[in-house]
């Protein structure tokens, strides 16, 4: 069981230094893990431009609400069989697949999980409200947006040394510009260092699907996010006119590479630029986030998709930096899940599933107290 109430010197000092924005949790093996405390918040208080009200879906599971999310202050590292958020370490969770990492998180407690897509969307909404899009390190240990802003490379070379690429920087070693809200008590390295795998959204056969209507992905096992999990229950497509969550249908199968989405009226990415149906949209592969897809979807549906972090942000356009990109991978016939944030927090690409090991893709551990 994760310990969250007992005070000790480390927890007390972290809470005091951060003004109560951060704390330290202890795993079943007694290892500390550093987290930022995010209290339940409404959609309209963060991003009224979406025109949607109510509790942000990152804090909802069915009819229950999560009072606080404890988001890893740092990108995940694996230590003694647990996935931790620690300062000044290598974010080595990128050396394992989701099939390995998600079970390790669940051994720490049922509500430990890799950051979900809707939680990342919450971070995006917080950035829209604050007006700040954090910097982060590229493969040379410096920010591509400001080369004076650097972290400490794990290969020991100077940041900006172009003679070789560094796998990563040490977690939290960058300046305050690498932190959420540009404050030292903000979440670190949301941009750069490694891509972050997020769970609970996918594209299969071009169709955008979400797992549950809230943060149900936080409780899911790794099988839910596999390349061939098309028929796992709990996934929904989005109706292109009403924005309703609808049960997906298809012909063929991902295992035989002939999957075709057949859900009536569902939102779908396509590979062609002409002859788009009302439920279809086109965005070039790794095209700019600041460029809206070619589409005729209703404004309310695009706002809903942005709320869940699966549409290029329109409300955040003023702070989206150069180099931010989006990729829907519409031609894929297996389930593809998003990675996020190598350039900035608004960047995403459906380029991952739990079977994949990619040393450029890590994850961030998140916790909440089990709901009664």
CSV table of C-alpha atoms in Angstrom, one decimal:
chain,number,residue,atom,x,y,z
A,1,UNK,CA,0.0,0.0,0.0
A,2,UNK,CA,1.2,3.5,-0.8
A,3,UNK,CA,1.8,5.7,2.3
A,4,UNK,CA,0.5,9.2,1.9
A,5,UNK,CA,-0.3,10.5,5.4
A,6,UNK,CA,2.7,9.7,7.7
A,7,UNK,CA,5.0,12.7,8.0
A,8,UNK,CA,8.8,12.3,7.9
A,9,UNK,CA,11.7,14.6,7.4
A,10,UNK,CA,11.9,14.2,3.6
A,11,UNK,CA,8.1,14.6,3.0
A,12,UNK,CA,8.0,17.6,5.4
A,13,UNK,CA,10.9,19.3,3.7
A,14,UNK,CA,9.5,18.8,0.2
A,15,UNK,CA,6.1,20.0,1.2
A,16,UNK,CA,7.6,23.1,2.9
A,17,UNK,CA,9.9,23.9,0.0
A,18,UNK,CA,7.2,23.6,-2.6
A,19,UNK,CA,4.5,25.5,-0.6
A,20,UNK,CA,2.4,22.4,-0.4
A,21,UNK,CA,2.4,21.8,-4.2
A,22,UNK,CA,4.6,18.7,-4.0
A,23,UNK,CA,4.9,15.8,-1.6
A,24,UNK,CA,6.7,12.4,-1.3
A,25,UNK,CA,4.8,9.1,-1.5
A,26,UNK,CA,6.3,5.8,-0.3
A,27,UNK,CA,5.8,2.6,-2.2
A,28,UNK,CA,5.2,-0.9,-0.8
A,29,UNK,CA,9.0,-1.4,-0.8
A,30,UNK,CA,9.5,1.8,1.1
A,31,UNK,CA,11.0,3.8,-1.8
A,32,UNK,CA,10.2,7.5,-2.1
A,33,UNK,CA,8.6,8.9,-5.2
A,34,UNK,CA,8.1,12.6,-5.7
A,35,UNK,CA,4.8,13.9,-6.9
A,36,UNK,CA,2.9,17.1,-7.6
A,37,UNK,CA,-0.5,17.4,-6.0
A,38,UNK,CA,-3.3,18.5,-8.4
A,39,UNK,CA,-6.7,19.0,-6.8
A,40,UNK,CA,-10.0,18.3,-8.7
A,41,UNK,CA,-10.9,21.2,-10.9
A,42,UNK,CA,-13.6,22.1,-13.4
A,43,UNK,CA,-13.2,22.4,-17.1
A,44,UNK,CA,-14.5,25.9,-17.3
A,45,UNK,CA,-12.1,27.2,-14.6
A,46,UNK,CA,-9.2,26.1,-16.7
A,47,UNK,CA,-10.3,26.6,-20.3
A,48,UNK,CA,-13.7,28.3,-20.7
A,49,UNK,CA,-13.1,28.8,-24.4
A,50,UNK,CA,-14.0,25.1,-24.9
A,51,UNK,CA,-17.6,25.9,-23.9
A,52,UNK,CA,-17.8,22.7,-21.8
A,53,UNK,CA,-18.6,22.7,-18.1
A,54,UNK,CA,-18.3,20.2,-15.3
A,55,UNK,CA,-15.5,18.4,-13.5
A,56,UNK,CA,-12.5,17.8,-15.8
A,57,UNK,CA,-12.7,14.2,-17.0
A,58,UNK,CA,-9.2,13.4,-15.6
A,59,UNK,CA,-10.9,13.4,-12.2
A,60,UNK,CA,-13.9,11.2,-13.1
A,61,UNK,CA,-14.5,7.5,-13.2
A,62,UNK,CA,-18.1,6.8,-14.0
A,63,UNK,CA,-20.2,8.6,-11.3
A,64,UNK,CA,-17.2,8.8,-8.9
A,65,UNK,CA,-14.7,11.7,-8.7
A,66,UNK,CA,-11.0,11.7,-7.8
A,67,UNK,CA,-10.3,14.5,-5.3
A,68,UNK,CA,-6.5,14.7,-6.0
A,69,UNK,CA,-4.1,13.4,-8.6
A,70,UNK,CA,-0.5,12.8,-7.5
A,71,UNK,CA,1.4,13.3,-10.8
A,72,UNK,CA,5.0,12.3,-10.9
A,73,UNK,CA,7.2,15.4,-10.7
A,74,UNK,CA,9.8,13.6,-12.8
A,75,UNK,CA,9.7,11.2,-15.7
A,76,UNK,CA,9.7,7.6,-14.6
A,77,UNK,CA,12.7,5.4,-13.7
A,78,UNK,CA,12.6,1.7,-12.7
A,79,UNK,CA,14.4,0.9,-9.4
A,80,UNK,CA,14.1,-2.4,-7.5
A,81,UNK,CA,11.1,-3.5,-9.5
A,82,UNK,CA,9.0,-0.3,-9.0
A,83,UNK,CA,8.4,2.7,-11.3
A,84,UNK,CA,9.4,5.9,-9.5
A,85,UNK,CA,9.5,9.6,-9.9
A,86,UNK,CA,12.9,10.8,-8.6
A,87,UNK,CA,15.1,13.8,-9.1
A,88,UNK,CA,18.6,13.6,-10.6
A,89,UNK,CA,18.3,10.1,-12.1
A,90,UNK,CA,18.1,8.7,-15.6
A,91,UNK,CA,14.5,8.4,-16.8
A,92,UNK,CA,15.2,4.7,-17.7
A,93,UNK,CA,11.6,3.6,-17.9
A,94,UNK,CA,12.2,4.1,-21.6
A,95,UNK,CA,14.2,0.9,-21.7
A,96,UNK,CA,11.0,-1.2,-21.0
A,97,UNK,CA,7.7,-1.8,-22.7
A,98,UNK,CA,4.3,-1.0,-21.4
A,99,UNK,CA,3.7,-4.7,-21.0
A,100,UNK,CA,6.5,-4.5,-18.4
A,101,UNK,CA,5.9,-1.1,-16.8
A,102,UNK,CA,2.1,-1.2,-16.3
A,103,UNK,CA,2.3,-4.4,-14.2
A,104,UNK,CA,5.2,-3.0,-12.2
A,105,UNK,CA,3.0,0.1,-11.4
A,106,UNK,CA,0.1,-2.1,-10.4
A,107,UNK,CA,2.3,-4.0,-7.9
A,108,UNK,CA,2.7,-0.7,-6.1
A,109,UNK,CA,-1.1,-0.4,-5.8
A,110,UNK,CA,-4.2,-0.6,-8.1
A,111,UNK,CA,-4.4,3.1,-8.6
A,112,UNK,CA,-0.8,3.6,-9.7
A,113,UNK,CA,-0.6,4.0,-13.4
A,114,UNK,CA,1.2,5.5,-16.4
A,115,UNK,CA,0.0,9.0,-17.1
A,116,UNK,CA,-3.3,8.8,-19.1
A,117,UNK,CA,-4.1,10.8,-22.1
A,118,UNK,CA,-6.9,12.7,-20.3
A,119,UNK,CA,-4.4,13.6,-17.5
A,120,UNK,CA,-2.0,15.0,-20.1
A,121,UNK,CA,-5.0,16.9,-21.5
A,122,UNK,CA,-5.4,18.3,-18.0
A,123,UNK,CA,-1.8,19.6,-18.1
A,124,UNK,CA,-2.5,21.2,-21.5
A,125,UNK,CA,-5.5,23.0,-20.1
A,126,UNK,CA,-3.5,24.2,-17.2
A,127,UNK,CA,-0.9,25.6,-19.6
A,128,UNK,CA,-3.6,27.4,-21.6
A,129,UNK,CA,-4.8,29.0,-18.4
A,130,UNK,CA,-1.3,30.0,-17.2
A,131,UNK,CA,-0.2,31.1,-20.7
A,132,UNK,CA,3.1,29.2,-20.4
A,133,UNK,CA,4.3,26.3,-22.5
A,134,UNK,CA,7.4,24.8,-20.7
A,135,UNK,CA,10.8,24.2,-22.5
A,136,UNK,CA,12.6,21.0,-22.4
A,137,UNK,CA,15.9,19.3,-23.5
A,138,UNK,CA,16.6,17.9,-27.0
A,139,UNK,CA,19.1,15.1,-27.7
A,140,UNK,CA,21.9,17.6,-27.1
A,141,UNK,CA,20.7,18.5,-23.6
A,142,UNK,CA,19.5,22.0,-24.5
A,143,UNK,CA,16.2,23.5,-25.4
A,144,UNK,CA,15.6,23.7,-29.2
A,145,UNK,CA,13.6,26.9,-28.4
A,146,UNK,CA,16.4,28.6,-26.3
A,147,UNK,CA,19.9,27.0,-26.4
A,148,UNK,CA,20.8,28.9,-23.2
A,149,UNK,CA,18.4,26.7,-21.3
A,150,UNK,CA,20.1,23.4,-20.6
A,151,UNK,CA,20.0,20.3,-18.5
A,152,UNK,CA,22.8,18.0,-17.3
A,153,UNK,CA,23.5,15.2,-19.8
A,154,UNK,CA,23.8,11.6,-18.5
A,155,UNK,CA,26.8,11.0,-20.8
A,156,UNK,CA,28.7,13.7,-19.0
A,157,UNK,CA,29.2,16.0,-22.0
A,158,UNK,CA,28.4,19.6,-22.1
A,159,UNK,CA,24.9,20.5,-23.1
A,160,UNK,CA,24.9,21.7,-26.7
A,161,UNK,CA,27.9,19.5,-27.6
A,162,UNK,CA,26.9,18.4,-31.1
A,163,UNK,CA,29.6,15.7,-31.4
A,164,UNK,CA,27.2,13.1,-30.2
A,165,UNK,CA,23.6,12.9,-29.0
A,166,UNK,CA,23.0,12.2,-25.4
A,167,UNK,CA,20.3,9.6,-24.6
A,168,UNK,CA,18.8,11.9,-21.9
A,169,UNK,CA,19.4,14.5,-19.2
A,170,UNK,CA,19.1,13.8,-15.5
A,171,UNK,CA,15.6,14.3,-14.3
A,172,UNK,CA,15.0,17.8,-12.9
A,173,UNK,CA,18.4,19.0,-13.9
A,174,UNK,CA,17.1,21.7,-16.2
A,175,UNK,CA,16.3,25.3,-15.2
A,176,UNK,CA,12.9,26.6,-14.0
A,177,UNK,CA,11.9,27.1,-17.7
A,178,UNK,CA,11.7,23.3,-17.9
A,179,UNK,CA,9.0,23.3,-15.2
A,180,UNK,CA,5.2,23.7,-15.5
A,181,UNK,CA,4.2,27.3,-14.9
A,182,UNK,CA,7.9,28.3,-14.9
A,183,UNK,CA,8.1,27.6,-11.2
A,184,UNK,CA,10.4,25.3,-9.3
A,185,UNK,CA,7.5,23.6,-7.6
A,186,UNK,CA,6.0,22.7,-11.0
A,187,UNK,CA,6.1,19.4,-12.8
A,188,UNK,CA,9.5,18.9,-14.5
A,189,UNK,CA,10.4,17.8,-18.0
A,190,UNK,CA,6.9,17.8,-19.5
A,191,UNK,CA,8.6,18.7,-22.7
A,192,UNK,CA,11.7,17.0,-24.0
A,193,UNK,CA,14.1,14.4,-22.7
A,194,UNK,CA,11.9,11.4,-23.8
A,195,UNK,CA,8.6,11.1,-25.5
A,196,UNK,CA,6.0,10.2,-22.8
A,197,UNK,CA,3.6,7.3,-23.4
A,198,UNK,CA,0.1,8.1,-22.4
A,199,UNK,CA,-2.8,5.7,-22.1
A,200,UNK,CA,-6.6,5.8,-22.8
A,201,UNK,CA,-6.7,7.1,-26.4
A,202,UNK,CA,-5.9,5.3,-29.6
A,203,UNK,CA,-6.4,5.3,-33.3
A,204,UNK,CA,-7.2,2.1,-35.1
A,205,UNK,CA,-8.3,2.1,-38.8
A,206,UNK,CA,-8.2,5.8,-38.6
A,207,UNK,CA,-10.9,6.0,-36.0
A,208,UNK,CA,-10.2,8.0,-32.8
A,209,UNK,CA,-11.2,6.0,-29.7
A,210,UNK,CA,-11.2,6.8,-26.0
A,211,UNK,CA,-11.2,4.3,-23.1
A,212,UNK,CA,-14.2,5.2,-21.0
A,213,UNK,CA,-15.6,8.7,-20.7
A,214,UNK,CA,-13.3,9.8,-17.9
A,215,UNK,CA,-10.1,8.5,-16.4
A,216,UNK,CA,-11.0,4.8,-16.5
A,217,UNK,CA,-7.7,4.1,-18.2
A,218,UNK,CA,-5.9,4.7,-14.9
A,219,UNK,CA,-7.3,1.3,-13.6
A,220,UNK,CA,-6.7,-0.7,-16.8
A,221,UNK,CA,-4.2,-3.5,-17.3
A,222,UNK,CA,-1.6,-3.5,-20.1
A,223,UNK,CA,-3.8,-5.8,-22.3
A,224,UNK,CA,-6.2,-2.9,-22.8
A,225,UNK,CA,-3.5,-0.9,-24.6
A,226,UNK,CA,-2.1,-3.6,-26.9
A,227,UNK,CA,-1.6,-3.5,-30.6
A,228,UNK,CA,-4.3,-6.2,-31.0
A,229,UNK,CA,-6.8,-5.1,-28.4
A,230,UNK,CA,-9.4,-3.8,-30.8
A,231,UNK,CA,-12.2,-5.8,-29.2
A,232,UNK,CA,-11.3,-5.1,-25.6
A,233,UNK,CA,-14.5,-3.7,-24.0
A,234,UNK,CA,-14.6,-0.2,-22.7
A,235,UNK,CA,-13.4,1.7,-25.8
A,236,UNK,CA,-15.6,4.2,-27.5
A,237,UNK,CA,-15.6,6.1,-30.8
A,238,UNK,CA,-16.8,9.7,-31.0
A,239,UNK,CA,-19.9,10.6,-33.1
A,240,UNK,CA,-18.9,13.3,-35.5
A,241,UNK,CA,-22.1,15.2,-35.2
A,242,UNK,CA,-23.2,14.9,-31.6
A,243,UNK,CA,-19.9,14.1,-29.9
A,244,UNK,CA,-21.6,11.1,-28.2
A,245,UNK,CA,-19.4,8.2,-27.0
A,246,UNK,CA,-20.5,5.3,-29.2
A,247,UNK,CA,-19.5,1.6,-29.3
A,248,UNK,CA,-17.1,1.0,-32.2
A,249,UNK,CA,-17.7,-1.6,-34.9
A,250,UNK,CA,-15.4,-3.0,-37.6
A,251,UNK,CA,-14.7,-5.6,-40.1
A,252,UNK,CA,-11.5,-7.6,-40.3
A,253,UNK,CA,-9.0,-7.8,-37.6
A,254,UNK,CA,-5.8,-6.2,-36.4
A,255,UNK,CA,-4.0,-9.5,-36.3
A,256,UNK,CA,-4.6,-10.0,-40.0
A,257,UNK,CA,-4.0,-6.4,-40.9
A,258,UNK,CA,-7.4,-6.0,-42.5
A,259,UNK,CA,-9.2,-4.0,-39.8
A,260,UNK,CA,-11.7,-1.5,-41.2
A,261,UNK,CA,-13.7,0.8,-38.9
A,262,UNK,CA,-17.4,0.7,-39.7
A,263,UNK,CA,-18.9,2.7,-36.7
A,264,UNK,CA,-21.7,4.8,-38.2
A,265,UNK,CA,-20.7,8.5,-38.1
A,266,UNK,CA,-17.6,8.2,-36.1
A,267,UNK,CA,-14.7,10.7,-36.2
A,268,UNK,CA,-11.9,9.3,-38.4
A,269,UNK,CA,-8.6,10.5,-39.7
A,270,UNK,CA,-7.9,9.7,-43.3
A,271,UNK,CA,-5.0,9.7,-45.7
A,272,UNK,CA,-6.6,11.6,-48.6
A,273,UNK,CA,-7.0,15.3,-48.9
A,274,UNK,CA,-10.1,15.4,-51.2
A,275,UNK,CA,-13.6,13.9,-51.0
A,276,UNK,CA,-13.8,14.0,-47.3
A,277,UNK,CA,-17.0,12.8,-45.7
A,278,UNK,CA,-18.5,14.9,-42.9
A,279,UNK,CA,-17.0,12.5,-40.2
A,280,UNK,CA,-13.5,12.5,-41.7
A,281,UNK,CA,-10.5,14.8,-41.4
A,282,UNK,CA,-7.0,15.0,-42.8
A,283,UNK,CA,-3.9,16.2,-41.1
A,284,UNK,CA,-0.4,15.5,-42.6
A,285,UNK,CA,1.8,13.1,-40.9
A,286,UNK,CA,3.8,15.0,-38.2
A,287,UNK,CA,2.3,18.2,-39.5
A,288,UNK,CA,2.3,21.3,-37.4
A,289,UNK,CA,0.1,21.4,-34.3
A,290,UNK,CA,-0.7,25.0,-35.0
A,291,UNK,CA,-2.3,23.9,-38.4
A,292,UNK,CA,-5.8,22.7,-38.0
A,293,UNK,CA,-6.8,19.5,-39.8
A,294,UNK,CA,-8.8,19.8,-43.0
A,295,UNK,CA,-12.4,19.0,-41.8
A,296,UNK,CA,-16.0,20.0,-41.5
A,297,UNK,CA,-16.6,18.8,-38.0
A,298,UNK,CA,-18.8,20.9,-35.7
A,299,UNK,CA,-17.0,23.3,-33.4
A,300,UNK,CA,-18.4,21.5,-30.3
A,301,UNK,CA,-17.0,18.1,-31.4
A,302,UNK,CA,-13.5,19.6,-32.0
A,303,UNK,CA,-13.7,21.2,-28.6
A,304,UNK,CA,-14.6,17.8,-27.0
A,305,UNK,CA,-11.7,16.2,-28.8
A,306,UNK,CA,-9.4,18.9,-27.5
A,307,UNK,CA,-10.7,18.4,-24.0
A,308,UNK,CA,-9.5,14.8,-24.2
A,309,UNK,CA,-6.1,15.7,-25.8
A,310,UNK,CA,-6.7,14.2,-29.2
A,311,UNK,CA,-7.1,17.3,-31.4
A,312,UNK,CA,-4.5,20.0,-32.2
A,313,UNK,CA,-5.2,22.6,-29.6
A,314,UNK,CA,-7.0,25.6,-30.8
A,315,UNK,CA,-7.4,27.3,-27.4
A,316,UNK,CA,-3.6,27.0,-26.8
A,317,UNK,CA,-2.6,28.3,-30.2
A,318,UNK,CA,-1.0,31.4,-28.8
A,319,UNK,CA,1.6,29.4,-26.8
A,320,UNK,CA,2.2,26.4,-29.2
A,321,UNK,CA,5.9,26.7,-30.2
A,322,UNK,CA,7.6,26.1,-33.6
A,323,UNK,CA,8.4,22.4,-34.0
A,324,UNK,CA,5.2,21.2,-32.4
A,325,UNK,CA,3.7,18.3,-34.5
A,326,UNK,CA,0.8,15.9,-34.6
A,327,UNK,CA,0.5,12.5,-36.3
A,328,UNK,CA,-2.7,10.4,-36.4
A,329,UNK,CA,-1.2,7.4,-38.2
A,330,UNK,CA,-4.5,6.8,-40.1
A,331,UNK,CA,-3.1,4.0,-42.2
A,332,UNK,CA,-2.3,1.8,-39.3
A,333,UNK,CA,-4.4,-1.4,-39.0
A,334,UNK,CA,-3.3,-2.1,-35.4
A,335,UNK,CA,-4.2,-0.1,-32.4
A,336,UNK,CA,-1.8,2.9,-32.0
A,337,UNK,CA,-1.6,4.9,-28.8
A,338,UNK,CA,-0.2,8.4,-28.3
A,339,UNK,CA,3.2,9.5,-27.2
A,340,UNK,CA,3.6,13.1,-26.3
A,341,UNK,CA,5.8,16.1,-25.5
A,342,UNK,CA,9.2,15.6,-27.1
A,343,UNK,CA,9.1,19.1,-28.4
A,344,UNK,CA,6.3,20.6,-26.2
A,345,UNK,CA,3.2,19.6,-24.3
A,346,UNK,CA,0.9,20.1,-27.2
A,347,UNK,CA,2.8,17.7,-29.5
A,348,UNK,CA,1.4,14.1,-29.9
A,349,UNK,CA,1.6,11.2,-32.2
A,350,UNK,CA,-0.2,7.9,-32.3
A,351,UNK,CA,3.0,5.9,-32.5
A,352,UNK,CA,3.0,3.4,-29.6
A,353,UNK,CA,1.5,0.3,-28.1
A,354,UNK,CA,2.3,-1.7,-25.0
A,355,UNK,CA,4.4,-4.3,-26.9
A,356,UNK,CA,6.8,-1.7,-28.2
A,357,UNK,CA,10.2,-1.0,-26.6
A,358,UNK,CA,11.6,2.3,-27.8
A,359,UNK,CA,14.4,4.0,-25.8
A,360,UNK,CA,13.0,7.4,-26.8
A,361,UNK,CA,9.6,6.6,-25.1
A,362,UNK,CA,9.2,6.7,-21.4
A,363,UNK,CA,6.3,7.3,-19.1
A,364,UNK,CA,5.4,9.3,-16.0
A,365,UNK,CA,3.9,7.5,-12.9
A,366,UNK,CA,0.7,8.9,-11.4
A,367,UNK,CA,-1.3,8.0,-8.3
A,368,UNK,CA,-4.6,8.7,-6.7
A,369,UNK,CA,-6.1,7.4,-3.4
A,370,UNK,CA,-8.4,4.4,-4.1
A,371,UNK,CA,-12.1,5.5,-4.4
A,372,UNK,CA,-14.7,4.1,-2.0
